[in-house]
Short mmCIF file of C-alpha atoms in Angstrom, two decimals:
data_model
loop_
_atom_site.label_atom_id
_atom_site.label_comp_id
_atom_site.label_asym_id
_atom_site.label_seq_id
_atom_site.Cartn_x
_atom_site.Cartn_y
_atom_site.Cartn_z
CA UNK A 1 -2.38 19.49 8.22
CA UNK A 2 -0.19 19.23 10.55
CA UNK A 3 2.06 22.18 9.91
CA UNK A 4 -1.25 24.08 9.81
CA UNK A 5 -2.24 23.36 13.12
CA UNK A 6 1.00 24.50 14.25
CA UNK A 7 2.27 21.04 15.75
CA UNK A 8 5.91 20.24 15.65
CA UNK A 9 6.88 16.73 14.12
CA UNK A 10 8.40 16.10 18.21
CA UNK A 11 4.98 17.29 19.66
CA UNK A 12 2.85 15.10 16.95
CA UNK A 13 5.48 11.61 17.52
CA UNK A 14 4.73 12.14 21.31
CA UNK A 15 0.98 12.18 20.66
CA UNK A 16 0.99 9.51 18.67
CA UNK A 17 3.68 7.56 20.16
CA UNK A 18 6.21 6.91 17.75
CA UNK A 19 9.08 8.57 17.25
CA UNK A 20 9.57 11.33 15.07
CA UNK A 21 11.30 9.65 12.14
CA UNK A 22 8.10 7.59 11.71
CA UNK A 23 6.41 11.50 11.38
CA UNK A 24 8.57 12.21 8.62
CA UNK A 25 8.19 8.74 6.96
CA UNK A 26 4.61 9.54 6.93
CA UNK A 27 4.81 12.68 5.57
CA UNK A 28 7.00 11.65 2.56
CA UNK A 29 4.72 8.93 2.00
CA UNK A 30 7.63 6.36 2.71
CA UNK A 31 5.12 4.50 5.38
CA UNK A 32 2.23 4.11 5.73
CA UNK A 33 -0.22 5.26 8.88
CA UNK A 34 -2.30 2.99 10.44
CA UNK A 35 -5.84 3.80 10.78
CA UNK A 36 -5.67 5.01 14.00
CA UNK A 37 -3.22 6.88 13.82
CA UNK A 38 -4.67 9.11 10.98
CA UNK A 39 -8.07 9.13 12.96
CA UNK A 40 -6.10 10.51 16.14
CA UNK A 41 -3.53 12.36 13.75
CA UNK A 42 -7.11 14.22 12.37
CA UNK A 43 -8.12 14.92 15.68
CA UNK A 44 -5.16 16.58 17.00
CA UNK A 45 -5.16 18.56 13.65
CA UNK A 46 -8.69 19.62 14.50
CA UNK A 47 -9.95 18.20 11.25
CA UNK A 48 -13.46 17.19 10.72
CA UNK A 49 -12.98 13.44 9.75
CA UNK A 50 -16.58 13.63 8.82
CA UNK A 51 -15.62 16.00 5.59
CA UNK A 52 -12.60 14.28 5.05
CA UNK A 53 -13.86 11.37 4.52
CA UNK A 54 -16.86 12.84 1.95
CA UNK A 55 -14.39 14.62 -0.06
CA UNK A 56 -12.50 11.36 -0.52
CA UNK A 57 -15.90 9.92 -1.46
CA UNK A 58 -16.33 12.74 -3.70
CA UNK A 59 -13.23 11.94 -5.22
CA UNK A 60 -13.07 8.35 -5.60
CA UNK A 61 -16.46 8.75 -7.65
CA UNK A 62 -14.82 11.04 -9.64
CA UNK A 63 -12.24 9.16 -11.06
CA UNK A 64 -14.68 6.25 -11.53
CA UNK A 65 -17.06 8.61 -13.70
CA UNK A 66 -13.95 9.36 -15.38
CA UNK A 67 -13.03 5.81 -16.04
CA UNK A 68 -16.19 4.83 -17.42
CA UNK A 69 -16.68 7.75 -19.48
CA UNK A 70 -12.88 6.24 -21.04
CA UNK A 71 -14.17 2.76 -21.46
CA UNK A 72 -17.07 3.87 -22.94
CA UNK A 73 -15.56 6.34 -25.34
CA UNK A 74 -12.83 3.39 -26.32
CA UNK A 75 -15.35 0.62 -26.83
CA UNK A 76 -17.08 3.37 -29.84
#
């Protein structure tokens, strides 16, 4: 996303003020972000939080279909 929006790890730390090691811990999933912090991270990536969050909807009911559809196929 971020990369995408063309905004250096420097520029994106300043925004969200935090250094930029913190930018890279984020990025390689070594830390985690705090909730606002994504929501302002989204917004300076110009990314609809809106749709972000129904695709994650979209997916989480995914995998639940899928893990009943397993359960029910084990208990036959």
């Amino acid at each position: 996303m971020r990369v995408n929006a063309a905004i250096s790890q420097e520029k994106m730390a300043k925004k969200l003020d935090c250094d930029r090691k913190t930018i890279i811990n984020y990025e390689l999933g070594v830390s985690d972000i705090r909730s606002k912090q994504l929501f302002m991270w989204l917004v300076y990536c110009k990314i609809d939080s809106g749709s972000l969050l129904n695709e994650i909807k979209q997916i989480r009911d995914q995998v639940n279909s899928t893990k009943t559809s397993r359960l029910q196929d084990e208990e036959q």
